[in-house]
Short mmCIF file of C-alpha atoms in Angstrom, two decimals:
data_model
loop_
_atom_site.label_atom_id
_atom_site.label_comp_id
_atom_site.label_asym_id
_atom_site.label_seq_id
_atom_site.Cartn_x
_atom_site.Cartn_y
_atom_site.Cartn_z
CA VAL A 15 0.00 0.00 0.00
CA VAL A 16 1.52 3.31 -1.05
CA PRO A 17 -0.69 6.33 -0.32
CA THR A 18 0.32 9.66 -1.76
CA ASP A 19 0.68 12.97 -0.03
CA ALA A 20 0.30 16.09 -2.16
CA VAL A 21 3.22 17.82 -0.43
CA ALA A 22 5.71 15.03 0.31
CA GLY A 23 4.87 12.63 -2.52
CA PRO A 24 4.49 8.82 -2.09
CA ARG A 25 4.88 7.35 1.39
CA THR A 26 4.86 3.78 2.66
CA VAL A 27 2.38 2.65 5.29
CA ASP A 28 3.10 -0.44 7.39
CA THR A 29 -0.21 -2.31 7.83
CA SER A 30 1.37 -5.51 9.20
CA GLN A 31 0.16 -4.84 12.75
CA ASP A 32 -2.45 -2.85 14.59
CA THR A 33 -1.39 -0.48 17.33
CA LEU A 34 -3.51 0.60 20.27
CA VAL A 35 -2.33 3.84 21.85
CA ILE A 36 -3.98 4.93 25.10
CA ASP A 37 -3.72 8.51 26.37
CA PRO A 38 -6.00 9.01 29.41
CA VAL A 39 -5.69 12.81 29.18
CA ALA A 40 -6.74 12.87 25.51
CA LEU A 41 -9.60 10.48 26.39
CA ASN A 42 -10.82 12.98 29.05
CA ILE A 43 -10.52 10.42 31.87
CA THR A 44 -10.69 12.16 35.24
CA ASN A 45 -10.78 9.24 37.73
CA ARG A 46 -8.04 6.77 38.63
CA VAL A 47 -7.51 3.73 40.83
CA ALA A 48 -3.70 3.58 41.01
CA SER A 49 -1.52 0.48 40.76
CA GLY A 50 -1.29 -1.24 44.14
CA SER A 51 -4.63 0.27 45.24
CA SER A 52 -7.88 -1.59 45.76
CA LEU A 53 -11.42 -0.21 45.79
CA SER A 54 -14.54 -2.23 46.51
CA GLY A 55 -18.19 -1.47 47.06
CA SER A 56 -21.66 -1.54 45.61
CA GLU A 57 -23.19 1.24 43.56
CA LEU A 58 -19.81 2.81 42.74
CA ASN A 59 -20.16 5.69 40.28
CA PHE A 60 -17.42 7.37 38.27
CA LYS A 61 -18.26 10.45 36.19
CA GLY A 62 -15.59 11.33 33.67
CA GLY A 63 -14.37 7.81 32.97
CA LEU A 64 -11.88 5.66 34.87
CA LEU A 65 -8.24 4.63 34.51
CA LEU A 66 -8.00 1.35 36.42
CA GLN A 67 -4.42 0.43 37.28
CA GLY A 68 -5.25 -1.32 40.57
CA THR A 69 -8.19 -3.53 41.57
CA LEU A 70 -11.88 -2.60 41.42
CA GLN A 71 -14.43 -4.97 42.92
CA GLY A 72 -18.20 -4.66 43.32
CA SER A 73 -20.81 -3.02 41.12
CA GLY A 74 -21.53 0.35 39.59
CA GLU A 75 -21.48 2.64 36.59
CA ILE A 76 -18.73 4.47 34.74
CA ALA A 77 -19.92 7.52 32.79
CA GLY A 78 -17.19 7.87 30.20
CA ARG A 79 -14.40 5.67 28.95
CA LEU A 80 -12.89 2.83 30.98
CA VAL A 81 -9.24 1.85 30.61
CA ILE A 82 -8.22 -1.32 32.43
CA TRP A 83 -4.42 -0.99 32.43
CA GLN A 84 -2.03 -3.99 32.26
CA THR A 85 -1.85 -3.97 36.08
CA GLY A 86 -5.62 -3.46 36.47
CA GLN A 87 -8.28 -5.97 37.43
CA MET A 88 -12.05 -5.54 37.53
CA VAL A 89 -14.36 -8.00 39.30
CA GLY A 90 -18.13 -7.65 39.67
CA HIS A 91 -20.92 -6.07 37.66
CA PHE A 92 -20.31 -2.74 35.95
CA ARG A 93 -21.94 -0.65 33.24
CA VAL A 94 -19.82 1.65 31.05
CA LEU A 95 -21.40 4.59 29.22
CA GLY A 96 -18.56 4.81 26.70
CA ASP A 97 -15.79 2.68 25.23
CA VAL A 98 -13.71 0.11 27.14
CA TYR A 99 -9.98 -0.49 26.60
CA LEU A 100 -8.98 -3.82 28.16
CA LEU A 101 -5.22 -4.17 28.59
CA GLY A 102 -5.44 -5.93 31.98
CA HIS A 103 -7.85 -8.47 33.45
CA LEU A 104 -11.64 -8.56 33.55
CA GLY A 105 -12.72 -11.24 36.02
CA GLY A 106 -11.43 -12.77 39.23
CA VAL A 107 -10.19 -16.10 37.91
CA ILE A 108 -6.93 -16.67 36.08
CA ASP A 109 -8.05 -19.42 33.72
CA GLY A 110 -11.64 -20.29 32.85
CA LEU A 111 -14.94 -18.50 33.30
CA ASP A 112 -15.84 -16.02 36.06
CA ALA A 113 -19.65 -16.09 36.23
CA SER A 114 -19.62 -13.42 38.96
CA THR A 115 -18.20 -10.75 36.60
CA SER A 116 -20.02 -8.91 33.82
CA LEU A 117 -19.29 -5.70 31.96
CA GLU A 118 -21.98 -3.89 29.95
CA CYS A 119 -20.63 -1.35 27.45
CA GLN A 120 -22.57 1.17 25.34
CA GLY A 121 -19.67 1.61 22.94
CA THR A 122 -16.82 -0.54 21.67
CA VAL A 123 -14.73 -2.94 23.76
CA PHE A 124 -11.10 -2.95 22.61
CA VAL A 125 -9.17 -5.99 23.90
CA ALA A 126 -5.40 -5.45 23.57
CA SER A 127 -2.84 -8.24 23.16
CA SER A 128 -2.25 -8.16 26.94
CA GLY A 129 -6.00 -8.13 27.75
CA VAL A 130 -7.74 -11.11 29.35
CA SER A 131 -11.48 -11.44 29.90
CA THR A 132 -12.84 -14.33 31.94
CA GLY A 133 -16.09 -12.48 32.70
CA THR A 134 -19.10 -11.76 30.49
CA LEU A 135 -18.83 -8.88 28.01
CA ILE A 136 -21.94 -7.20 26.58
CA ALA A 137 -21.33 -4.40 24.06
CA HIS A 138 -22.32 -2.90 20.73
CA ARG A 139 -18.94 -3.71 19.18
CA LEU A 140 -15.82 -5.77 19.93
CA ARG A 141 -12.32 -5.22 18.57
CA MET A 142 -9.68 -7.79 19.52
CA TYR A 143 -5.99 -7.41 18.85
CA ASP A 144 -3.61 -10.28 18.11
CA GLY A 145 -2.87 -12.14 21.34
CA ALA A 146 -5.99 -10.99 23.23
CA THR A 147 -7.71 -13.62 25.38
CA LEU A 148 -11.50 -13.85 25.55
CA GLN A 149 -12.48 -16.80 27.75
CA GLY A 150 -15.87 -15.59 28.94
CA PRO A 151 -18.97 -15.09 26.79
CA PHE A 152 -19.55 -12.04 24.60
CA LYS A 153 -22.91 -10.70 23.48
CA THR A 154 -23.26 -8.08 20.75
CA LEU A 155 -26.03 -5.55 21.25
CA ARG A 156 -27.80 -4.37 18.11
CA SER A 157 -28.24 -0.63 17.68
CA HIS A 158 -31.98 -0.91 18.43
CA GLN A 159 -31.28 -2.70 21.73
CA THR A 160 -30.58 -0.95 25.00
CA LEU A 161 -28.30 -2.15 27.73
CA PRO A 162 -29.90 -4.55 30.20
CA VAL A 163 -30.37 -3.29 33.72
CA LEU A 164 -27.67 -4.43 36.15
CA HIS A 165 -28.93 -7.12 38.44
CA ARG A 166 -28.42 -6.18 42.08
CA ARG A 167 -27.00 -8.98 44.18
#
C-alpha cells in the first residue's frame, strides 16, 4: 500500500500490525484507581471515565471511557457509558470462566494483546488485537437494543 501525499509525494504505510495507543488525558478520563490500590463497594459511580491500574471490585457505573491498564483488574458487575480499553484483566479467575463478573458497554470494547477477559462482556462492538484472550462469553447488542439493567446482588 503506497498512499500519496500532495506535499511530500508517495509514502509507505506499514499495515502488518495494529497499534492501540492509550492517552487518558486525551480520552478525558478524570478518575483513577492507582496500581497497588484496591477499591470495593456496591453502587460505585465514576463520572468522567476511569483509569483502572489497581483492583476494582463490586458493582456500579462508569460515565465515560474505561481503561483497564495492564496492572488493572475488575471483578463484579459494571456498566460503562462509553468505550472500554482492556489491557489488563476482567474477572477474578486466572483461567476459565468467572460467572460473577459482567461488563456492559454502550460503545466498543477494545481488547489489547495483553488483555484477558474471563467475565461476560456485553457491548455494541468488539475489537480484539492479536494475542488478546476472551475466555468468557460475549454478546453483541444491536443498535436498536438498549443495555440490560444491572442485576443487584
